[in-house]
Short mmCIF file of C-alpha atoms and ligand atoms in Angstrom, two decimals:
data_model
loop_
_atom_site.label_atom_id
_atom_site.label_comp_id
_atom_site.label_asym_id
_atom_site.label_seq_id
_atom_site.Cartn_x
_atom_site.Cartn_y
_atom_site.Cartn_z
CA MET A 1 0.09 -20.19 31.69
CA LEU A 2 2.87 -21.14 29.29
CA LYS A 3 4.43 -18.37 27.29
CA ASN A 4 4.56 -20.36 24.11
CA GLN A 5 2.57 -23.58 24.22
CA ALA A 6 3.14 -24.61 20.60
CA LEU A 7 6.92 -24.32 20.98
CA VAL A 8 6.92 -26.38 24.16
CA LYS A 9 4.68 -29.04 22.62
CA ASP A 10 7.02 -29.35 19.62
CA LEU A 11 10.12 -29.57 21.81
CA VAL A 12 8.54 -32.25 23.98
CA ALA A 13 7.71 -34.22 20.84
CA LEU A 14 11.31 -33.82 19.65
CA ILE A 15 13.29 -34.86 22.75
CA GLY A 16 10.81 -35.88 25.44
CA PRO A 17 9.08 -34.10 28.36
CA ASP A 18 11.88 -34.72 30.88
CA LYS A 19 14.27 -32.54 28.88
CA VAL A 20 12.04 -29.52 28.38
CA ILE A 21 11.59 -26.78 30.98
CA SER A 22 8.67 -24.42 30.50
CA GLU A 23 7.23 -23.28 33.83
CA GLU A 24 7.41 -19.52 34.16
CA LEU A 25 9.29 -19.56 37.46
CA ASP A 26 11.83 -22.06 36.13
CA LEU A 27 12.32 -19.96 33.00
CA LEU A 28 13.16 -16.96 35.18
CA CYS A 29 16.18 -18.91 36.47
CA TYR A 30 17.53 -18.82 32.92
CA SER A 31 17.07 -15.07 32.48
CA TYR A 32 20.46 -14.09 33.88
CA ASP A 33 24.10 -15.09 34.18
CA SER A 34 26.75 -13.65 36.54
CA SER A 35 26.82 -10.31 34.74
CA PHE A 36 25.68 -7.07 36.33
CA LYS A 37 23.70 -6.22 33.21
CA SER A 38 21.50 -9.31 33.44
CA ARG A 39 20.63 -8.32 37.02
CA ASN A 40 18.98 -5.16 35.76
CA HIS A 41 17.20 -6.59 32.72
CA ARG A 42 14.81 -9.48 32.25
CA PHE A 43 15.75 -11.68 29.32
CA VAL A 44 13.43 -14.66 29.78
CA PRO A 45 13.51 -17.62 27.35
CA ASP A 46 10.33 -19.17 25.94
CA ALA A 47 11.62 -22.66 26.71
CA VAL A 48 14.74 -24.40 28.02
CA VAL A 49 15.97 -27.78 26.84
CA THR A 50 18.58 -30.04 28.40
CA PRO A 51 19.85 -32.29 25.58
CA ARG A 52 22.27 -35.14 26.27
CA SER A 53 23.26 -36.23 22.78
CA THR A 54 24.53 -34.68 19.57
CA GLU A 55 21.46 -36.06 17.81
CA GLU A 56 19.13 -34.22 20.19
CA VAL A 57 21.03 -30.95 19.72
CA SER A 58 20.88 -31.45 15.96
CA LYS A 59 17.11 -32.06 16.07
CA ILE A 60 16.56 -28.91 18.13
CA MET A 61 18.71 -26.79 15.80
CA LYS A 62 16.93 -28.11 12.71
CA TYR A 63 13.58 -27.26 14.29
CA ALA A 64 14.72 -23.80 15.44
CA TYR A 65 16.20 -23.04 12.03
CA ALA A 66 13.03 -24.05 10.20
CA ASN A 67 10.95 -21.89 12.54
CA ASN A 68 13.30 -18.89 12.94
CA ILE A 69 13.62 -19.36 16.70
CA PRO A 70 16.65 -17.87 18.51
CA VAL A 71 18.80 -20.43 20.36
CA THR A 72 21.21 -19.56 23.16
CA PRO A 73 23.66 -22.23 24.36
CA ARG A 74 24.38 -22.17 28.08
CA GLY A 75 26.96 -23.86 30.27
CA ALA A 76 27.02 -22.91 33.95
CA ALA A 77 26.06 -19.25 33.25
CA THR A 78 29.07 -17.93 35.16
CA GLY A 79 29.75 -15.54 32.26
CA GLU A 80 30.04 -11.85 33.07
CA THR A 81 28.78 -10.40 29.79
CA CYS A 82 25.23 -11.75 29.29
CA GLY A 83 26.67 -14.32 26.85
CA ALA A 84 24.35 -17.16 27.90
CA VAL A 85 21.31 -14.92 28.38
CA PRO A 86 18.55 -15.15 25.74
CA VAL A 87 18.27 -11.47 24.89
CA ARG A 88 15.76 -12.20 22.11
CA GLY A 89 13.92 -15.00 23.91
CA GLY A 90 13.49 -18.35 22.16
CA ILE A 91 15.20 -21.54 23.31
CA VAL A 92 17.98 -21.84 25.88
CA LEU A 93 20.06 -24.95 25.33
CA ASP A 94 21.23 -25.86 28.82
CA LEU A 95 24.26 -28.13 28.33
CA SER A 96 25.36 -28.20 31.97
CA THR A 97 23.90 -31.61 32.71
CA TRP A 98 25.72 -33.24 29.79
CA ASP A 99 28.90 -33.78 31.77
CA THR A 100 30.55 -36.96 30.51
CA ILE A 101 34.32 -37.31 30.39
CA GLU A 102 34.44 -39.74 27.47
CA GLU A 103 38.11 -40.54 27.54
CA ILE A 104 41.41 -39.71 29.19
CA ASP A 105 44.03 -40.92 26.74
CA THR A 106 47.22 -40.95 28.82
CA SER A 107 49.32 -42.42 25.95
CA ASN A 108 48.54 -39.43 23.78
CA MET A 109 48.07 -36.77 26.49
CA GLN A 110 44.49 -35.96 25.50
CA ALA A 111 40.99 -35.96 26.90
CA ILE A 112 37.62 -36.03 25.16
CA VAL A 113 34.75 -34.37 27.01
CA ARG A 114 31.15 -33.39 26.50
CA PRO A 115 30.35 -29.68 26.95
CA GLY A 116 28.90 -29.73 30.47
CA VAL A 117 31.98 -31.10 32.26
CA VAL A 118 32.95 -28.70 35.05
CA HIS A 119 36.54 -27.48 34.79
CA ALA A 120 37.60 -28.43 38.32
CA ASN A 121 36.07 -31.90 37.94
CA LEU A 122 38.09 -32.53 34.80
CA ASN A 123 41.28 -31.50 36.55
CA LYS A 124 40.43 -33.73 39.51
CA GLU A 125 40.19 -36.72 37.16
CA LEU A 126 43.32 -35.74 35.22
CA ALA A 127 45.31 -35.37 38.46
CA LYS A 128 44.93 -39.13 39.02
CA TYR A 129 47.24 -39.57 36.02
CA GLY A 130 49.64 -36.73 36.90
CA LEU A 131 48.06 -34.56 34.19
CA PHE A 132 46.20 -31.25 34.05
CA PHE A 133 44.32 -28.88 31.75
CA PRO A 134 46.15 -25.61 32.51
CA PRO A 135 43.70 -22.72 31.86
CA ASP A 136 42.31 -21.77 35.25
CA PRO A 137 39.42 -19.30 35.47
CA GLY A 138 38.41 -18.05 38.91
CA SER A 139 35.08 -19.81 38.29
CA SER A 140 36.82 -23.19 37.93
CA ARG A 141 34.52 -25.01 40.35
CA MET A 142 31.41 -23.99 38.39
CA CYS A 143 32.20 -23.23 34.76
CA THR A 144 31.93 -25.86 32.02
CA ILE A 145 34.43 -26.84 29.35
CA GLY A 146 31.85 -25.88 26.68
CA GLY A 147 31.61 -22.39 28.20
CA MET A 148 35.38 -22.16 28.48
CA VAL A 149 35.88 -23.10 24.83
CA ALA A 150 33.11 -20.73 23.70
CA ASN A 151 34.62 -17.87 25.75
CA ASN A 152 38.26 -18.87 25.24
CA SER A 153 38.65 -18.60 29.00
CA SER A 154 41.84 -18.40 30.97
CA GLY A 155 43.05 -17.07 34.28
CA LEU A 156 46.04 -16.07 36.29
CA ARG A 157 48.31 -18.76 34.85
CA ALA A 158 47.75 -17.66 31.23
CA VAL A 159 51.16 -15.95 31.31
CA LYS A 160 52.91 -19.30 30.99
CA TYR A 161 50.17 -21.66 29.88
CA GLY A 162 48.09 -19.55 27.50
CA THR A 163 44.34 -19.66 27.10
CA THR A 164 41.85 -22.45 26.34
CA GLU A 165 42.50 -22.15 22.60
CA ASN A 166 46.02 -23.47 23.10
CA TYR A 167 44.61 -26.81 24.27
CA VAL A 168 41.68 -27.45 21.92
CA LEU A 169 42.78 -30.04 19.35
CA GLY A 170 39.40 -30.46 17.73
CA LEU A 171 35.67 -29.99 18.18
CA GLU A 172 32.35 -31.51 17.29
CA VAL A 173 29.93 -28.71 16.47
CA VAL A 174 26.24 -28.63 15.60
CA LEU A 175 25.73 -25.83 13.10
CA PRO A 176 22.79 -23.40 13.29
CA TYR A 177 20.88 -25.39 10.64
CA GLY A 178 21.45 -28.69 12.46
CA ASP A 179 24.27 -30.32 10.50
CA VAL A 180 27.11 -31.82 12.54
CA ILE A 181 30.78 -31.25 11.72
CA VAL A 182 34.07 -32.14 13.34
CA THR A 183 37.02 -29.77 13.15
CA GLY A 184 40.80 -30.02 13.35
CA GLY A 185 42.07 -33.04 15.26
CA MET A 186 38.73 -34.31 16.59
CA LYS A 187 39.01 -37.40 14.37
CA SER A 188 42.71 -38.07 14.78
CA ARG A 189 44.85 -38.59 17.84
CA ALA A 190 47.80 -36.67 16.48
CA ILE A 191 48.85 -33.70 18.60
CA LYS A 192 50.07 -31.79 15.56
CA ASN A 193 47.65 -30.99 12.77
CA VAL A 194 47.98 -28.20 10.23
CA SER A 195 45.58 -29.58 7.67
CA GLY A 196 42.86 -27.35 6.25
CA MET A 197 41.53 -24.00 7.38
CA ASN A 198 41.63 -23.66 11.14
CA LEU A 199 37.92 -24.05 11.90
CA THR A 200 38.70 -25.08 15.48
CA LYS A 201 40.06 -21.60 16.20
CA LEU A 202 37.04 -20.07 14.50
CA PHE A 203 34.69 -21.73 16.99
CA VAL A 204 36.90 -21.21 20.05
CA GLY A 205 35.90 -17.80 21.40
CA SER A 206 32.87 -17.47 19.11
CA GLU A 207 30.63 -17.35 22.21
CA GLY A 208 27.91 -19.62 20.87
CA THR A 209 27.21 -17.38 17.88
CA LEU A 210 28.31 -19.86 15.18
CA GLY A 211 27.22 -23.25 16.49
CA VAL A 212 26.82 -25.51 19.50
CA ILE A 213 29.95 -27.24 20.80
CA THR A 214 28.98 -30.80 21.66
CA ARG A 215 32.34 -32.55 22.05
CA VAL A 216 35.87 -31.28 22.74
CA ARG A 217 39.22 -33.02 22.28
CA LEU A 218 41.67 -31.34 24.61
CA ARG A 219 45.40 -31.60 24.81
CA VAL A 220 46.49 -32.01 28.44
CA TRP A 221 49.84 -31.44 30.10
CA PRO A 222 51.98 -33.02 32.80
CA LYS A 223 51.19 -31.47 36.17
CA PRO A 224 54.18 -29.50 37.52
CA LYS A 225 55.88 -31.18 40.47
CA ALA A 226 56.90 -28.08 42.39
CA ARG A 227 55.65 -24.57 43.07
CA GLY A 228 56.89 -21.44 44.81
CA ILE A 229 55.50 -17.98 45.60
CA LEU A 230 57.40 -14.71 45.73
CA MET A 231 55.94 -11.50 47.15
CA ALA A 232 57.55 -8.15 46.32
CA VAL A 233 56.42 -4.81 47.77
CA PHE A 234 56.91 -1.58 45.80
CA PRO A 235 56.80 2.01 47.14
CA ASP A 236 56.54 3.23 43.51
CA LEU A 237 53.89 1.86 41.12
CA GLU A 238 56.17 2.21 38.04
CA ASP A 239 58.66 -0.21 39.54
CA ALA A 240 56.20 -3.09 39.43
CA PRO A 241 55.89 -3.46 35.60
CA GLN A 242 59.61 -2.70 35.24
CA THR A 243 60.38 -5.64 37.52
CA VAL A 244 58.06 -7.90 35.53
CA LEU A 245 59.86 -6.88 32.34
CA GLU A 246 63.28 -7.62 33.84
CA VAL A 247 62.11 -11.06 34.96
CA TYR A 248 61.10 -11.83 31.37
CA GLN A 249 64.37 -10.41 30.08
CA ALA A 250 66.20 -12.80 32.43
CA GLY A 251 64.54 -15.66 30.52
CA ILE A 252 62.11 -16.59 33.28
CA LEU A 253 58.45 -17.28 32.56
CA PRO A 254 56.47 -17.48 35.80
CA ALA A 255 53.16 -19.37 35.79
CA GLY A 256 51.43 -16.20 36.98
CA ILE A 257 52.29 -12.64 38.00
CA GLU A 258 49.62 -10.76 39.94
CA ILE A 259 49.41 -7.13 41.03
CA LEU A 260 47.50 -5.45 43.85
CA ASP A 261 47.64 -1.64 43.77
CA ASP A 262 47.20 0.57 46.83
CA SER A 263 43.39 0.41 46.55
CA ALA A 264 43.48 -3.41 46.68
CA ILE A 265 46.03 -3.45 49.51
CA LYS A 266 43.79 -1.14 51.55
CA ALA A 267 40.69 -3.21 50.79
CA VAL A 268 42.40 -6.47 51.81
CA ASN A 269 43.72 -4.99 55.08
CA GLU A 270 40.30 -3.60 55.99
CA TYR A 271 38.60 -6.88 55.14
CA LYS A 272 41.06 -9.13 56.98
CA PRO A 273 43.42 -7.06 59.18
CA GLU A 274 45.34 -10.21 60.16
CA ILE A 275 46.70 -10.47 56.60
CA ASN A 276 48.42 -7.13 57.29
CA LEU A 277 49.82 -6.36 53.83
CA PRO A 278 52.55 -3.70 53.84
CA ASP A 279 51.36 -0.21 53.00
CA ALA A 280 52.66 0.34 49.45
CA GLN A 281 51.82 1.52 45.95
CA ALA A 282 51.92 -2.02 44.60
CA ILE A 283 52.46 -5.62 45.59
CA LEU A 284 53.50 -8.24 43.06
CA LEU A 285 53.02 -11.96 43.53
CA PHE A 286 55.00 -14.30 41.31
CA GLU A 287 54.01 -17.94 41.05
CA LEU A 288 56.73 -20.22 39.74
CA ASP A 289 56.18 -23.86 38.88
CA GLY A 290 58.04 -26.72 37.22
CA ASN A 291 60.56 -29.22 38.53
CA PRO A 292 61.92 -28.58 42.04
CA ALA A 293 65.45 -27.59 40.97
CA SER A 294 64.33 -25.08 38.33
CA VAL A 295 61.68 -23.60 40.64
CA GLU A 296 64.29 -23.03 43.32
CA TRP A 297 66.71 -21.43 40.88
CA GLU A 298 64.06 -19.22 39.27
CA GLY A 299 62.69 -18.11 42.65
CA ASN A 300 66.12 -16.93 43.77
CA GLU A 301 66.68 -15.18 40.46
CA VAL A 302 63.30 -13.37 40.60
CA ALA A 303 64.11 -12.35 44.21
CA ARG A 304 67.44 -10.91 43.07
CA ILE A 305 65.74 -8.88 40.32
CA ALA A 306 62.86 -7.71 42.55
CA LYS A 307 65.23 -6.54 45.29
CA LYS A 308 66.62 -3.87 42.94
CA ARG A 309 63.41 -1.87 43.42
CA ALA A 310 61.23 -3.48 46.07
CA SER A 311 61.23 -2.45 49.72
CA GLN A 312 60.45 -6.01 50.78
CA VAL A 313 60.84 -9.38 49.06
CA GLU A 314 59.94 -12.85 50.30
CA TRP A 315 60.27 -16.16 48.47
CA SER A 316 58.94 -19.47 49.71
CA THR A 317 58.31 -23.03 48.61
CA ASP A 318 56.84 -24.05 51.96
CA PRO A 319 53.12 -24.85 51.40
CA GLU A 320 51.92 -23.10 54.55
CA ARG A 321 53.94 -19.94 53.96
CA MET A 322 52.99 -19.91 50.25
CA ALA A 323 49.31 -19.95 51.22
CA GLN A 324 49.91 -16.99 53.58
CA LEU A 325 51.80 -15.02 50.92
CA TRP A 326 49.03 -15.70 48.43
CA GLU A 327 46.20 -14.91 50.83
CA GLY A 328 46.05 -11.20 50.03
CA ARG A 329 45.48 -12.03 46.37
CA SER A 330 43.01 -14.79 47.02
CA VAL A 331 40.72 -12.56 49.11
CA THR A 332 40.98 -9.45 46.91
CA ALA A 333 37.67 -10.01 45.12
CA ALA A 334 35.83 -10.61 48.39
CA ALA A 335 37.60 -7.65 50.01
CA ALA A 336 36.58 -5.39 47.12
CA ALA A 337 32.96 -6.34 47.68
CA ARG A 338 33.18 -5.10 51.30
CA VAL A 339 34.87 -1.71 50.92
CA ARG A 340 31.55 0.10 51.28
CA PRO A 341 29.11 -1.17 53.90
CA ASP A 342 26.07 -0.26 51.80
CA GLY A 343 27.63 -1.21 48.46
CA SER A 344 28.75 -4.19 46.53
CA ARG A 345 31.26 -5.00 43.83
CA VAL A 346 29.76 -5.16 40.34
CA PHE A 347 31.22 -6.61 37.16
CA ALA A 348 31.42 -3.63 34.79
CA GLY A 349 34.50 -2.73 32.76
CA GLU A 350 36.19 -5.38 34.84
CA ASP A 351 38.66 -7.20 32.65
CA ILE A 352 40.40 -5.04 30.08
CA SER A 353 43.88 -5.93 28.95
CA VAL A 354 46.61 -3.47 28.04
CA PRO A 355 50.25 -3.71 26.96
CA LEU A 356 52.63 -4.33 29.87
CA SER A 357 54.29 -0.98 29.16
CA LYS A 358 50.94 0.78 29.75
CA VAL A 359 49.86 -0.92 32.98
CA THR A 360 50.96 1.95 35.22
CA GLU A 361 49.21 4.57 33.09
CA CYS A 362 46.14 2.37 32.93
CA LEU A 363 45.91 1.97 36.72
CA ARG A 364 46.38 5.71 37.24
CA ARG A 365 43.76 6.66 34.69
CA ILE A 366 41.23 4.17 36.06
CA LYS A 367 41.62 5.87 39.43
CA GLU A 368 41.01 9.27 37.81
CA LEU A 369 37.94 7.88 36.06
CA GLY A 370 36.66 6.56 39.38
CA GLU A 371 36.98 10.05 40.83
CA LYS A 372 35.39 11.67 37.78
CA TYR A 373 32.32 9.41 37.94
CA GLY A 374 32.20 9.16 41.73
CA VAL A 375 32.71 5.38 41.67
CA GLY A 376 34.88 3.63 44.27
CA VAL A 377 37.19 1.15 42.58
CA VAL A 378 39.64 -1.56 43.63
CA ASN A 379 42.36 -2.51 41.12
CA TYR A 380 44.19 -5.79 40.82
CA GLY A 381 44.91 -8.27 38.05
CA HIS A 382 47.19 -10.45 36.05
CA ILE A 383 49.99 -7.97 35.36
CA GLY A 384 52.03 -10.70 33.63
CA ASP A 385 49.77 -10.40 30.59
CA GLY A 386 48.44 -6.88 31.21
CA ASN A 387 44.98 -8.11 32.23
CA VAL A 388 43.70 -5.48 34.65
CA HIS A 389 40.73 -6.26 36.88
CA THR A 390 38.84 -3.24 38.10
CA ALA A 391 36.23 -3.80 40.76
CA PRO A 392 33.78 -0.89 40.89
CA VAL A 393 31.87 -0.75 44.16
CA ILE A 394 28.42 0.84 44.15
CA ASP A 395 24.95 0.49 45.61
CA PRO A 396 23.48 -1.81 42.93
CA GLU A 397 19.95 -0.78 43.89
CA SER A 398 20.54 2.90 43.11
CA PRO A 399 19.55 3.83 39.52
CA GLU A 400 21.70 6.92 39.80
CA GLU A 401 24.79 4.92 40.80
CA ILE A 402 24.07 2.35 38.09
CA GLU A 403 24.07 5.15 35.53
CA ARG A 404 27.39 6.42 36.85
CA VAL A 405 29.02 2.97 36.82
CA GLU A 406 27.84 2.41 33.25
CA LYS A 407 29.56 5.64 32.17
CA PHE A 408 32.64 4.61 34.15
CA ALA A 409 32.73 1.16 32.48
CA ASP A 410 32.27 2.73 29.05
CA ALA A 411 35.24 5.02 29.69
CA ILE A 412 37.37 2.05 30.83
CA HIS A 413 36.60 0.08 27.66
CA ARG A 414 37.58 3.08 25.54
CA LEU A 415 40.72 3.62 27.60
CA ALA A 416 41.79 0.02 26.92
CA VAL A 417 41.53 0.51 23.17
CA GLU A 418 43.26 3.91 23.38
CA LEU A 419 46.19 2.33 25.22
CA GLY A 420 46.56 -0.30 22.49
CA GLY A 421 44.83 -3.04 24.43
CA SER A 422 41.52 -4.87 24.37
CA THR A 423 38.11 -4.37 25.95
CA THR A 424 38.35 -7.89 27.37
CA GLY A 425 41.28 -10.05 28.38
CA GLU A 426 39.22 -13.04 29.41
CA HIS A 427 35.55 -12.53 30.26
CA GLY A 428 34.50 -12.13 26.64
CA VAL A 429 32.24 -9.86 24.61
CA GLY A 430 28.66 -11.11 24.95
CA LEU A 431 26.08 -8.35 24.95
CA VAL A 432 28.09 -6.01 27.15
CA ARG A 433 31.09 -5.38 24.89
CA ALA A 434 29.44 -5.87 21.50
CA PRO A 435 29.00 -2.09 21.11
CA TYR A 436 32.81 -1.71 21.05
CA ALA A 437 33.38 -4.21 18.23
CA ARG A 438 33.92 -1.51 15.58
CA LEU A 439 36.10 0.58 17.86
CA GLU A 440 38.34 -2.38 18.59
CA HIS A 441 38.39 -4.29 15.29
CA GLY A 442 37.48 -1.70 12.63
CA PRO A 443 36.74 -3.18 9.18
CA ALA A 444 37.58 -6.70 10.48
CA VAL A 445 34.03 -6.64 11.91
CA ASP A 446 32.75 -6.86 8.32
CA ILE A 447 34.60 -10.17 7.91
CA MET A 448 33.11 -11.40 11.18
CA LEU A 449 29.65 -10.46 9.90
CA LEU A 450 30.32 -12.31 6.63
CA ILE A 451 31.35 -15.44 8.54
CA LYS A 452 28.28 -15.13 10.74
CA ARG A 453 26.05 -14.75 7.69
CA ALA A 454 27.60 -17.78 5.97
CA LEU A 455 27.18 -20.11 8.94
CA ASP A 456 24.01 -18.67 10.41
CA PRO A 457 22.07 -17.09 7.53
CA LYS A 458 18.93 -16.62 9.62
CA GLY A 459 20.79 -15.12 12.59
CA ILE A 460 19.23 -17.51 15.12
CA MET A 461 22.41 -18.53 16.94
CA ASN A 462 22.83 -16.55 20.17
CA PRO A 463 21.67 -13.29 18.56
CA GLY A 464 22.67 -9.95 20.06
CA LYS A 465 26.11 -11.15 21.14
CA LEU A 466 29.68 -10.54 20.04
CA LEU A 467 28.81 -8.33 17.06
CA PRO A 468 27.34 -4.82 16.98
CA GLU A 469 23.60 -5.30 17.28
CA GLU A 470 22.41 -2.97 14.54
CA GLU A 471 24.87 -4.51 12.07
CA GLU A 472 24.15 -8.08 13.12
CA ALA A 473 20.46 -7.44 12.51
CA ARG A 474 21.30 -7.14 8.82
CA VAL A 475 22.39 -10.79 8.84
CA SER A 476 18.86 -12.13 9.05
C1 FAD B 1 33.73 -15.60 40.20
C2 FAD B 1 34.02 -15.65 38.72
C3 FAD B 1 35.33 -15.66 38.30
C4 FAD B 1 35.62 -15.72 36.94
N1 FAD B 1 36.93 -15.75 36.57
C5 FAD B 1 37.23 -15.88 35.26
C6 FAD B 1 38.59 -15.96 34.87
O1 FAD B 1 39.51 -15.92 35.69
N2 FAD B 1 38.83 -16.11 33.55
C7 FAD B 1 37.84 -16.19 32.61
O2 FAD B 1 38.15 -16.36 31.44
N3 FAD B 1 36.56 -16.07 32.97
C8 FAD B 1 36.21 -15.94 34.26
N4 FAD B 1 34.91 -15.83 34.62
C9 FAD B 1 33.88 -15.81 33.56
C10 FAD B 1 33.31 -17.22 33.22
O3 FAD B 1 33.28 -18.01 34.39
C11 FAD B 1 34.11 -17.98 32.18
O4 FAD B 1 34.15 -17.28 30.95
C12 FAD B 1 33.56 -19.41 31.96
O5 FAD B 1 34.45 -20.15 31.21
C13 FAD B 1 32.19 -19.48 31.35
O6 FAD B 1 31.76 -20.84 31.42
P1 FAD B 1 30.24 -21.22 31.64
O7 FAD B 1 30.11 -22.70 31.56
O8 FAD B 1 29.70 -20.61 32.87
O9 FAD B 1 29.60 -20.55 30.36
P2 FAD B 1 28.28 -19.67 30.23
O10 FAD B 1 28.39 -18.44 31.05
O11 FAD B 1 27.11 -20.53 30.42
O12 FAD B 1 28.39 -19.27 28.70
C14 FAD B 1 29.42 -18.45 28.24
C15 FAD B 1 29.31 -18.30 26.72
O13 FAD B 1 29.57 -19.56 26.11
C16 FAD B 1 28.46 -19.96 25.28
N5 FAD B 1 28.41 -21.42 25.42
C17 FAD B 1 28.35 -22.13 26.57
N6 FAD B 1 28.38 -23.44 26.28
C18 FAD B 1 28.45 -23.56 24.93
C19 FAD B 1 28.49 -24.65 24.02
N7 FAD B 1 28.52 -25.90 24.44
N8 FAD B 1 28.53 -24.38 22.70
C20 FAD B 1 28.53 -23.12 22.24
N9 FAD B 1 28.50 -22.05 23.06
C21 FAD B 1 28.45 -22.27 24.37
C22 FAD B 1 27.28 -19.19 25.82
O14 FAD B 1 26.29 -19.01 24.84
C23 FAD B 1 27.93 -17.89 26.24
O15 FAD B 1 28.07 -17.05 25.13
C24 FAD B 1 34.57 -15.74 35.98
C25 FAD B 1 33.26 -15.71 36.41
C26 FAD B 1 32.97 -15.67 37.77
C27 FAD B 1 31.54 -15.68 38.21
#
């Protein structure tokens, strides 16, 4: 039995039966993303559509607007915050099958893509021309460019290359009432454009709450020709951020700087004893890239700085040795998931960012919070930009442990704001962090609500996300 036969009939009439999903079992597949929260709740849509043209998206939005139906855009649903989950039902707009790379313009260092293009696939195509799109989420092989733009995603190389927003030249967007606009440099091929209000930046990171991104013009960069990895081992935790600071002060900007604290080192060694990381309070991994001569010089310079405090330093540009040095970091997430035989790693309070000067305090206090709430936790992250990843490990089937991890995650979000940081460095707000909007942004939330109200007066566009729920309700 269909949940909403009239809705499905209308959608079929609008874009055809092959692009409408309405069977109950199929709809269940759209009731969650990668977040822990969506595992414990059932947010089932009334219908899913898979449009493949701007016109189809526009038709759907016009219909939804006229009938007050919530619409939730969805890429690959790798999000960790319930962003692509239809918390108020309605229509899910699955854009993952709309995966056309329309153009790679090598003369102007740009690419134009439709929203469903998978990040790794775009970089595979760009590599043929010696180019790349630098932001690099851990979900690269699954996540879509539409999802990356909507979440302003990034990853461990954000230190040097920034986040997705730094590469979006312009967008095509279908507004909640169905009109289509282009922003910024979507129409032009100029790399520089300061004309008009910056609507592109307004949509980047808006998490599908202001419109549907249907086309993206990206700036792309030359792919670095050389790479090197440096591992430094620290008996004292404080020495790790101090070393990072001194590297910056020496005028060196590594592509990425990662930290594993003692909990992560232990987890990695238990998971894969052959990696055999030195027993220490912290390990730093520096990734340097660029042209071969500068990489060599920078690697030696970072080694010189690290040796002032580290008990062990190794620098390599040999591909095999680099992979070995990096292995501890690359298995950390998997290792965290195995620290308790009956438990698993959940995504809760997992990606706060704090000032570099507060990283040590942050790691210490997260440990204390873990003890207070009886939650095992593994800490690692992108220390270069203060993005701390905490991996709480619990039995996800135990309601009592779920309650404890929720309190733990709440305390971590508040700690981030207290330390002058942010509740999320990369995974976004979605449903999970919306309750902290006031805490983090204060009266600026009122401006966000005004913008939301202006663009989406009926509040149909991905409701329940990004903004505090009770206040957002006043929009409609
Ligand atoms: C193993 C793993 C590692 C991860 N590592 C990282 C990381 O290093 N860095 C990072 O930033 N994130 C990371 N993430 C989170 C997530 O993968 C990224 O935020 C990703 O970019 C989301 O893309 P998606 O296509 O899956 O989007 P979805 O999860 O489908 O959607 C995310 C948000 O974007 C909106 N949206 C999607 N498409 C559109 C569109 N076309 N128009 C308007 N709104 C849209 C959705 O409504 C939702 O709010 C990770 C996730 C996993 C599972």
